[in-house]
Each structure stands twice: as C-alpha cells, then as structure tokens.
PDB file of C-alpha atoms in Angstrom:
ATOM      1  CA  PHE A  20      21.721  70.544  17.560  1.00 63.00           C
ATOM      2  CA  SER A  21      24.200  70.148  20.427  1.00 72.00           C
ATOM      3  CA  ALA A  22      26.841  68.776  18.052  1.00 76.00           C
ATOM      4  CA  ALA A  23      26.291  71.769  15.752  1.00 81.00           C
ATOM      5  CA  ILE A  24      26.983  74.145  18.659  1.00 78.00           C
ATOM      6  CA  VAL A  25      30.271  72.356  19.415  1.00 77.00           C
ATOM      7  CA  VAL A  26      31.350  72.465  15.763  1.00 77.00           C
ATOM      8  CA  LYS A  27      30.443  76.153  15.522  1.00 75.00           C
ATOM      9  CA  ALA A  28      32.447  76.998  18.649  1.00 78.00           C
ATOM     10  CA  VAL A  29      35.552  75.140  17.461  1.00 77.00           C
ATOM     11  CA  VAL A  30      35.385  76.512  13.909  1.00 76.00           C
ATOM     12  CA  ALA A  31      34.911  80.064  15.215  1.00 77.00           C
ATOM     13  CA  SER A  32      38.073  79.857  17.325  1.00 76.00           C
ATOM     14  CA  TYR A  33      40.172  78.760  14.348  1.00 74.00           C
ATOM     15  CA  SER A  34      38.480  81.245  12.015  1.00 72.00           C
ATOM     16  CA  TRP A  35      39.665  84.163  14.148  1.00 71.00           C
ATOM     17  CA  SER A  36      43.199  82.765  14.162  1.00 75.00           C
ATOM     18  CA  GLY A  37      43.531  82.822  10.354  1.00 72.00           C
ATOM     19  CA  PHE A  38      43.117  86.558   9.768  1.00 73.00           C
ATOM     20  CA  PRO A  39      44.116  88.197   7.456  1.00 76.00           C
ATOM     21  CA  TYR A  40      44.293  84.969   5.403  1.00 72.00           C
ATOM     22  CA  ASP A  41      47.106  86.184   3.123  1.00 76.00           C
ATOM     23  CA  ASP A  42      49.947  83.921   4.400  1.00 74.00           C
ATOM     24  CA  LEU A  43      52.260  86.935   4.733  1.00 76.00           C
ATOM     25  CA  CYS A  44      54.335  87.823   7.749  1.00 76.00           C
ATOM     26  CA  GLU A  45      55.837  91.253   8.205  1.00 77.00           C
ATOM     27  CA  THR A  46      59.613  91.459   8.521  1.00 78.00           C
ATOM     28  CA  SER A  47      61.791  94.116  10.149  1.00 76.00           C
ATOM     29  CA  ASN A  48      63.366  95.010   6.801  1.00 79.00           C
ATOM     30  CA  ILE A  49      62.315  97.370   4.063  1.00 83.00           C
ATOM     31  CA  VAL A  50      61.985  96.235   0.476  1.00 82.00           C
ATOM     32  CA  SER A  51      65.217  95.724  -1.436  1.00 81.00           C
ATOM     33  CA  THR A  52      66.067  98.237  -4.152  1.00 81.00           C
ATOM     34  CA  THR A  53      66.062  95.314  -6.574  1.00 83.00           C
ATOM     35  CA  TYR A  54      62.265  95.219  -6.456  1.00 80.00           C
ATOM     36  CA  ILE A  55      61.558  98.945  -6.703  1.00 84.00           C
ATOM     37  CA  GLY A  56      59.607  99.832  -9.802  1.00 85.00           C
ATOM     38  CA  ARG A  57      56.532  98.721 -11.762  1.00 87.00           C
ATOM     39  CA  TRP A  58      55.892  94.989 -12.180  1.00 84.00           C
ATOM     40  CA  ASP A  59      53.455  92.784 -14.064  1.00 84.00           C
ATOM     41  CA  LEU A  60      52.354  89.879 -11.923  1.00 81.00           C
ATOM     42  CA  GLN A  61      50.804  86.663 -13.176  1.00 80.00           C
ATOM     43  CA  VAL A  62      47.900  85.542 -10.996  1.00 78.00           C
ATOM     44  CA  GLY A  63      46.327  82.114 -10.589  1.00 72.00           C
ATOM     45  CA  ASP A  64      43.786  82.405 -13.417  1.00 73.00           C
ATOM     46  CA  ASN A  65      46.551  83.110 -15.990  1.00 77.00           C
ATOM     47  CA  THR A  66      45.828  86.821 -16.058  1.00 84.00           C
ATOM     48  CA  THR A  67      48.286  89.606 -15.213  1.00 84.00           C
ATOM     49  CA  ALA A  68      48.046  92.427 -12.740  1.00 84.00           C
ATOM     50  CA  GLU A  69      50.200  95.519 -12.465  1.00 85.00           C
ATOM     51  CA  THR A  70      51.765  96.643  -9.182  1.00 85.00           C
ATOM     52  CA  THR A  71      54.208  99.336  -8.172  1.00 86.00           C
ATOM     53  CA  ILE A  72      56.807  99.009  -5.395  1.00 84.00           C
ATOM     54  CA  VAL A  73      58.301 102.216  -4.047  1.00 84.00           C
ATOM     55  CA  GLN A  74      61.347 102.753  -1.908  1.00 83.00           C
ATOM     56  CA  GLY A  75      60.836 102.432   1.855  1.00 81.00           C
ATOM     57  CA  GLU A  76      57.965  99.945   1.712  1.00 82.00           C
ATOM     58  CA  GLN A  77      57.836  97.219   4.330  1.00 80.00           C
ATOM     59  CA  SER A  78      59.089  93.772   3.338  1.00 79.00           C
ATOM     60  CA  PHE A  79      56.970  90.640   3.862  1.00 79.00           C
ATOM     61  CA  ARG A  80      57.707  86.915   3.642  1.00 75.00           C
ATOM     62  CA  TYR A  81      55.566  83.835   3.197  1.00 78.00           C
ATOM     63  CA  CYS A  82      54.292  82.148   6.355  1.00 76.00           C
ATOM     64  CA  THR A  83      51.383  79.773   6.769  1.00 75.00           C
ATOM     65  CA  GLN A  84      48.508  81.076   8.855  1.00 70.00           C
ATOM     66  CA  GLU A  85      46.670  77.760   9.111  1.00 74.00           C
ATOM     67  CA  LEU A  86      46.722  77.255  12.866  1.00 73.00           C
ATOM     68  CA  PRO A  87      45.210  73.720  12.751  1.00 68.00           C
ATOM     69  CA  LYS A  88      48.096  72.586  10.530  1.00 68.00           C
ATOM     70  CA  ILE A  89      50.658  74.329  12.734  1.00 68.00           C
ATOM     71  CA  GLN A  90      49.233  72.872  15.951  1.00 67.00           C
ATOM     72  CA  GLN A  91      49.236  69.351  14.440  1.00 70.00           C
ATOM     73  CA  GLY A  92      46.079  68.211  16.185  1.00 64.00           C
ATOM     74  CA  LYS A  93      46.586  70.139  19.421  1.00 70.00           C
ATOM     75  CA  PHE A  94      43.487  71.670  20.985  1.00 73.00           C
ATOM     76  CA  PRO A  95      42.212  74.305  21.674  1.00 76.00           C
ATOM     77  CA  ALA A  96      43.176  77.134  19.319  1.00 76.00           C
ATOM     78  CA  SER A  97      45.822  79.327  20.954  1.00 75.00           C
ATOM     79  CA  PRO A  98      48.059  82.160  19.742  1.00 75.00           C
ATOM     80  CA  PHE A  99      50.961  80.561  21.652  1.00 69.00           C
ATOM     81  CA  HIS A 100      51.177  77.926  18.908  1.00 71.00           C
ATOM     82  CA  GLN A 101      52.421  80.485  16.371  1.00 73.00           C
ATOM     83  CA  PRO A 102      55.907  79.611  15.104  1.00 70.00           C
ATOM     84  CA  THR A 103      58.622  81.685  16.698  1.00 74.00           C
ATOM     85  CA  GLY A 104      59.613  84.447  14.316  1.00 71.00           C
ATOM     86  CA  ASN A 105      56.571  83.894  12.106  1.00 69.00           C
ATOM     87  CA  GLU A 106      53.887  85.397  14.334  1.00 74.00           C
ATOM     88  CA  TRP A 107      51.153  87.112  12.355  1.00 71.00           C
ATOM     89  CA  MET A 108      48.431  87.828  14.932  1.00 76.00           C
ATOM     90  CA  THR A 109      47.923  91.278  16.384  1.00 76.00           C
ATOM     91  CA  ASP A 110      47.566  91.611  20.157  1.00 80.00           C
ATOM     92  CA  ASP A 111      43.789  92.021  19.926  1.00 82.00           C
ATOM     93  CA  GLN A 112      43.504  89.068  17.551  1.00 77.00           C
ATOM     94  CA  ALA A 113      45.613  86.889  19.856  1.00 81.00           C
ATOM     95  CA  LEU A 114      43.333  87.779  22.790  1.00 83.00           C
ATOM     96  CA  LEU A 115      40.215  86.897  20.784  1.00 82.00           C
ATOM     97  CA  VAL A 116      41.691  83.571  19.673  1.00 80.00           C
ATOM     98  CA  GLU A 117      42.571  82.737  23.279  1.00 82.00           C
ATOM     99  CA  ILE A 118      39.044  83.594  24.466  1.00 82.00           C
ATOM    100  CA  PHE A 119      37.335  81.685  21.663  1.00 79.00           C
ATOM    101  CA  GLY A 120      39.663  78.707  22.121  1.00 81.00           C
ATOM    102  CA  TRP A 121      38.858  78.227  25.793  1.00 80.00           C
ATOM    103  CA  ALA A 122      35.194  79.051  25.143  1.00 84.00           C
ATOM    104  CA  SER A 123      35.080  76.137  22.696  1.00 84.00           C
ATOM    105  CA  VAL A 124      36.488  73.884  25.446  1.00 83.00           C
ATOM    106  CA  ALA A 125      33.752  75.082  27.816  1.00 85.00           C
ATOM    107  CA  VAL A 126      31.061  74.437  25.192  1.00 85.00           C
ATOM    108  CA  MET A 127      32.379  70.919  24.567  1.00 85.00           C
ATOM    109  CA  ALA A 128      32.421  70.229  28.314  1.00 86.00           C
ATOM    110  CA  LEU A 129      28.840  71.468  28.753  1.00 87.00           C
ATOM    111  CA  VAL A 130      27.552  69.410  25.824  1.00 85.00           C
ATOM    112  CA  ALA A 131      29.425  66.317  27.061  1.00 87.00           C
ATOM    113  CA  TRP A 132      27.957  66.834  30.543  1.00 88.00           C
ATOM    114  CA  TYR A 133      24.479  67.181  29.035  1.00 86.00           C
ATOM    115  CA  PHE A 134      24.801  63.916  27.096  1.00 87.00           C
ATOM    116  CA  LEU A 135      26.272  62.112  30.110  1.00 89.00           C
ATOM    117  CA  PHE A 136      23.482  63.414  32.343  1.00 89.00           C
ATOM    118  CA  SER A 137      20.858  62.299  29.798  1.00 88.00           C
ATOM    119  CA  ILE A 138      22.373  58.808  29.583  1.00 89.00           C
ATOM    120  CA  VAL A 139      22.512  58.495  33.383  1.00 88.00           C
ATOM    121  CA  LYS A 140      18.874  59.591  33.702  1.00 86.00           C
ATOM    122  CA  LEU A 141      17.860  57.137  30.974  1.00 86.00           C
ATOM    123  CA  CYS A 142      19.647  54.245  32.685  1.00 87.00           C
ATOM    124  CA  GLU A 143      18.263  55.314  36.050  1.00 83.00           C
ATOM    125  CA  ARG A 144      14.739  54.682  34.792  1.00 81.00           C
ATOM    126  CA  TYR A 145      15.556  50.970  34.516  1.00 82.00           C
ATOM    127  CA  PHE A 146      16.955  50.672  38.062  1.00 82.00           C
ATOM    128  CA  ARG A 147      15.004  53.167  40.150  1.00 80.00           C
ATOM    129  CA  ALA A 148      11.234  53.445  40.544  1.00 76.00           C
ATOM    130  CA  SER A 149       9.790  56.774  39.468  1.00 76.00           C
ATOM    131  CA  TYR A 150       6.310  56.258  40.911  1.00 78.00           C
ATOM    132  CA  VAL A 151       5.436  58.593  43.786  1.00 81.00           C
ATOM    133  CA  PRO A 152       2.304  57.558  45.758  1.00 80.00           C
ATOM    134  CA  GLN A 153      -0.381  60.174  46.260  1.00 84.00           C
ATOM    135  CA  GLY A 154      -2.561  60.407  49.372  1.00 84.00           C
ATOM    136  CA  GLU A 155      -2.712  57.957  52.287  1.00 84.00           C
ATOM    137  CA  ASP A 156      -3.494  54.269  52.602  1.00 79.00           C
ATOM    138  CA  GLN A 157      -7.176  54.014  53.603  1.00 79.00           C
ATOM    139  CA  ARG A 158      -6.763  50.390  54.795  1.00 77.00           C
ATOM    140  CA  ILE A 159      -9.613  49.258  52.529  1.00 77.00           C
ATOM    141  CA  PRO A 160      -8.795  46.086  50.546  1.00 76.00           C
ATOM    142  CA  PHE A 161      -9.666  46.365  46.874  1.00 75.00           C
ATOM    143  CA  SER A 162     -11.470  43.028  47.011  1.00 73.00           C
ATOM    144  CA  VAL A 163     -14.146  44.385  49.373  1.00 74.00           C
ATOM    145  CA  VAL A 164     -14.977  47.467  47.305  1.00 75.00           C
ATOM    146  CA  LYS A 165     -18.496  47.023  45.957  1.00 76.00           C
ATOM    147  CA  SER A 166     -17.939  49.021  42.785  1.00 77.00           C
ATOM    148  CA  ILE A 167     -14.914  47.021  41.571  1.00 76.00           C
ATOM    149  CA  SER A 168     -14.041  47.794  37.970  1.00 76.00           C
ATOM    150  CA  THR A 169     -10.818  46.304  36.639  1.00 77.00           C
ATOM    151  CA  TYR A 170      -9.286  46.463  33.189  1.00 78.00           C
ATOM    152  CA  VAL A 171     -10.171  43.384  31.158  1.00 80.00           C
ATOM    153  CA  PRO A 172      -9.546  43.323  27.386  1.00 82.00           C
ATOM    154  CA  GLN A 173     -12.970  43.777  25.824  1.00 85.00           C
ATOM    155  CA  VAL A 174     -14.198  44.097  22.260  1.00 86.00           C
ATOM    156  CA  PRO A 175     -17.558  45.828  21.701  1.00 91.00           C
ATOM    157  CA  SER A 176     -19.775  44.096  19.174  1.00 90.00           C
ATOM    158  CA  PRO A 177     -23.101  45.256  17.741  1.00 91.00           C
ATOM    159  CA  LEU A 178     -24.269  41.616  17.715  1.00 91.00           C
ATOM    160  CA  TYR A 179     -24.072  41.199  21.472  1.00 91.00           C
ATOM    161  CA  SER A 180     -25.511  43.126  24.367  1.00 90.00           C
ATOM    162  CA  TYR A 181     -22.252  42.791  26.289  1.00 93.00           C
ATOM    163  CA  PRO A 182     -18.632  43.132  25.152  1.00 92.00           C
ATOM    164  CA  LEU A 183     -16.578  40.135  24.053  1.00 90.00           C
ATOM    165  CA  LEU A 184     -13.663  39.275  26.329  1.00 86.00           C
ATOM    166  CA  GLY A 185     -10.170  39.115  24.845  1.00 82.00           C
ATOM    167  CA  CYS A 186      -8.671  36.952  27.603  1.00 82.00           C
ATOM    168  CA  ASN A 187      -9.142  33.562  29.228  1.00 80.00           C
ATOM    169  CA  ILE A 188     -11.185  34.095  32.380  1.00 80.00           C
ATOM    170  CA  ASP A 189     -11.255  30.524  33.701  1.00 79.00           C
ATOM    171  CA  GLY A 190      -9.426  31.590  36.862  1.00 75.00           C
ATOM    172  CA  VAL A 191     -10.810  35.088  37.125  1.00 79.00           C
ATOM    173  CA  ASP A 192     -13.380  35.993  39.786  1.00 79.00           C
ATOM    174  CA  PRO A 193     -16.591  37.270  38.125  1.00 82.00           C
ATOM    175  CA  GLU A 194     -16.730  39.968  40.816  1.00 79.00           C
ATOM    176  CA  ILE A 195     -13.953  41.943  39.098  1.00 79.00           C
ATOM    177  CA  PHE A 196     -16.192  42.675  36.094  1.00 83.00           C
ATOM    178  CA  ASP A 197     -18.293  45.835  36.094  1.00 85.00           C
ATOM    179  CA  TRP A 198     -21.114  44.160  34.148  1.00 88.00           C
ATOM    180  CA  THR A 199     -23.076  40.930  34.426  1.00 90.00           C
ATOM    181  CA  ASP A 200     -25.315  39.157  31.932  1.00 92.00           C
ATOM    182  CA  PRO A 201     -28.306  37.811  33.875  1.00 92.00           C
ATOM    183  CA  ASP A 202     -28.787  35.025  31.315  1.00 92.00           C
ATOM    184  CA  ARG A 203     -25.248  33.851  30.488  1.00 92.00           C
ATOM    185  CA  PRO A 204     -21.941  33.489  32.365  1.00 92.00           C
ATOM    186  CA  HIS A 205     -18.930  35.625  31.501  1.00 89.00           C
ATOM    187  CA  SER A 206     -17.236  32.616  29.905  1.00 88.00           C
ATOM    188  CA  TYR A 207     -19.846  32.783  27.130  1.00 91.00           C
ATOM    189  CA  TYR A 208     -18.128  35.978  25.912  1.00 90.00           C
ATOM    190  CA  ASP A 209     -14.590  34.522  26.210  1.00 86.00           C
ATOM    191  CA  LEU A 210     -12.971  34.827  22.744  1.00 83.00           C
ATOM    192  CA  THR A 211     -10.192  32.389  23.629  1.00 81.00           C
ATOM    193  CA  LYS A 212     -12.747  29.574  23.630  1.00 81.00           C
ATOM    194  CA  ASP A 213     -13.600  30.359  20.022  1.00 82.00           C
ATOM    195  CA  ALA A 214      -9.899  30.634  19.168  1.00 80.00           C
ATOM    196  CA  GLU A 215      -9.231  27.156  20.558  1.00 78.00           C
ATOM    197  CA  GLU A 216     -11.932  25.758  18.306  1.00 78.00           C
ATOM    198  CA  LEU A 217     -10.707  27.626  15.211  1.00 78.00           C
ATOM    199  CA  ILE A 218      -6.909  27.309  15.332  1.00 74.00           C
ATOM    200  CA  GLY A 219      -6.293  24.563  17.877  1.00 67.00           C
ATOM    201  CA  GLU A 220      -5.235  24.617  21.480  1.00 61.00           C
ATOM    202  CA  ASN A 221      -1.524  23.950  20.859  1.00 62.00           C
ATOM    203  CA  ARG A 222      -1.086  26.866  18.480  1.00 59.00           C
ATOM    204  CA  LEU A 223      -3.147  29.060  20.777  1.00 56.00           C
ATOM    205  CA  ARG A 224      -0.599  28.606  23.551  1.00 57.00           C
ATOM    206  CA  HIS A 225       2.268  29.959  21.447  1.00 44.00           C
ATOM    207  CA  HIS A 226       4.004  32.899  23.166  1.00 45.00           C
ATOM    208  CA  HIS A 227       3.376  35.119  20.131  1.00 53.00           C
ATOM    209  CA  VAL A 228      -0.361  34.667  20.607  1.00 59.00           C
ATOM    210  CA  PHE A 229      -0.750  34.850  24.386  1.00 48.00           C
ATOM    211  CA  SER A 230       0.536  36.941  27.229  1.00 48.00           C
ATOM    212  CA  ILE A 231       0.095  36.216  30.933  1.00 54.00           C
ATOM    213  CA  VAL A 232      -2.538  37.780  33.188  1.00 60.00           C
ATOM    214  CA  SER A 233      -2.609  36.987  36.900  1.00 65.00           C
ATOM    215  CA  HIS A 234      -5.446  37.276  39.352  1.00 68.00           C
ATOM    216  CA  ALA A 235      -4.728  37.247  43.090  1.00 72.00           C
ATOM    217  CA  PRO A 236      -7.861  36.509  45.109  1.00 69.00           C
ATOM    218  CA  PRO A 237      -8.139  37.780  48.713  1.00 68.00           C
ATOM    219  CA  THR A 238      -6.944  34.374  49.988  1.00 64.00           C
ATOM    220  CA  GLY A 239      -3.559  35.082  48.405  1.00 52.00           C
ATOM    221  CA  ASP A 240      -3.758  32.267  45.854  1.00 44.00           C
ATOM    222  CA  VAL A 241      -2.606  33.388  42.430  1.00 40.00           C
ATOM    223  CA  THR A 242      -4.455  32.143  39.399  1.00 42.00           C
ATOM    224  CA  LEU A 243      -2.765  32.605  36.012  1.00 40.00           C
ATOM    225  CA  THR A 244      -4.879  33.295  32.998  1.00 44.00           C
ATOM    226  CA  THR A 245      -4.001  33.917  29.377  1.00 43.00           C
ATOM    227  CA  MET A 246      -4.908  36.930  27.298  1.00 42.00           C
ATOM    228  CA  ILE A 247      -5.212  36.854  23.517  1.00 42.00           C
ATOM    229  CA  THR A 248      -3.133  39.463  21.712  1.00 44.00           C
ATOM    230  CA  SER A 249      -2.916  40.562  18.112  1.00 43.00           C
ATOM    231  CA  ASP A 250       0.213  41.045  16.029  1.00 45.00           C
ATOM    232  CA  ASP A 251      -0.372  44.785  15.789  1.00 45.00           C
ATOM    233  CA  GLY A 252      -0.620  45.187  19.580  1.00 42.00           C
TER     234      GLY A 252
END
C-alpha cells in the first residue's frame, strides 16, 4: 500500500506536466500563406480528415512534451526542465507541476521514514527487553507458596484419573505439581519412560525429539530435565 502511494504521487506529478499531450509548441509567427486553404490530412489509421487553415492563424511546431524523457532520469518533475525555446506549460500548469513534484519527494521521504522506523523497531525487539513489571516485589519466594502450580506439559487421557506428563520429571520436585496421585508417584505418568521403551534411549535423546527444561530448587542447584515434543509443535 505504501509503495502504491509513492507510485501514485510520482505518476501524478509527471501526468500534470504532459498537458495538453499534443506535442505542439506555439511559435511567435503566424501561419505561412503557403498553407492557407482546405487540406485533406491522412491520419494514423489510414483514413483522411479535412481541415481548413485561414490567414492569421497561429503557427505551431513539433516539440516533445514527455518530461521524463527530457529530464533523462532527473527527479522530481519540474517545469524548469523544459527545453529553452520549446516551453509548452502555462504558468498555472508549471506551478502545479512544481507543487506535485516536491509533494512526491515528501511522500517518498515519509514512506522511507516509515519503513526505516519499522525496521528499527523490529530489530530493537531482539536487543531490548519489552517486558514492564507490574506491581511490587512482595519478597515471597515462589518455592514457599503453598498453592504452587507450574506449567508442565500434560496430556489428558480418559483411561487415567490423572493427566499423562509429556516431560522427563526425574529432577523435578513433586511439589511443583498441582495434583498428586495418592497411590502412584508422578513418574508413573511420565510419557518419556514409555518412549524410551518403544523407540530406544539413543533416538529419544535426539535434538528433534527433546527440548530442555530446567528446574531450580530453592538451594540454587539447577536440575535439567527433558521434555518430549512432537513434530507439529
């Protein structure tokens, strides 16, 4: 959309410069007596048209009105690029072309600034944190909260009373779970144990199968665990 605005602004400035699109420039002379009379003219589609030239009519000569060709790549559109002696623009037309020409420059600058600003903001996301903390630190360690409930990949199953766990919990404190089976440990629901039996431990450790989950107990020791992932995320 932004590119379309730039194209429209540039095309509009050159469109105003081309009027009246007849490639004729007025001269200071009147028509020669040689051409006075009635004439049959052959037009481009091989048909003829009749015209009458009377004495005292103004004389015109051919001149190109294609400003882009005359400027030879110069930008923006400007009436000052008209060839000396072959000017065809009226004063009002020249003013409009000048306004539209510099307006197209302004539009291009604004669009370029917008794209540059967007790129800078996009890159800034990778180098500057955008998180803004809310509230105040209550000085209560998470590990002492009685109602701890952390995110652990779980898969509900109608065959079990508790969800199946989609990660290795060998180094995970049972206190971080928000449910407890009074008859079985959490490791009973660990799907990675079944995966090791089905596809082998070596293949199970492949980086396309596992990602890393860390658990930091209150003592500060960090225990790494593995979480099973699927190809479709």
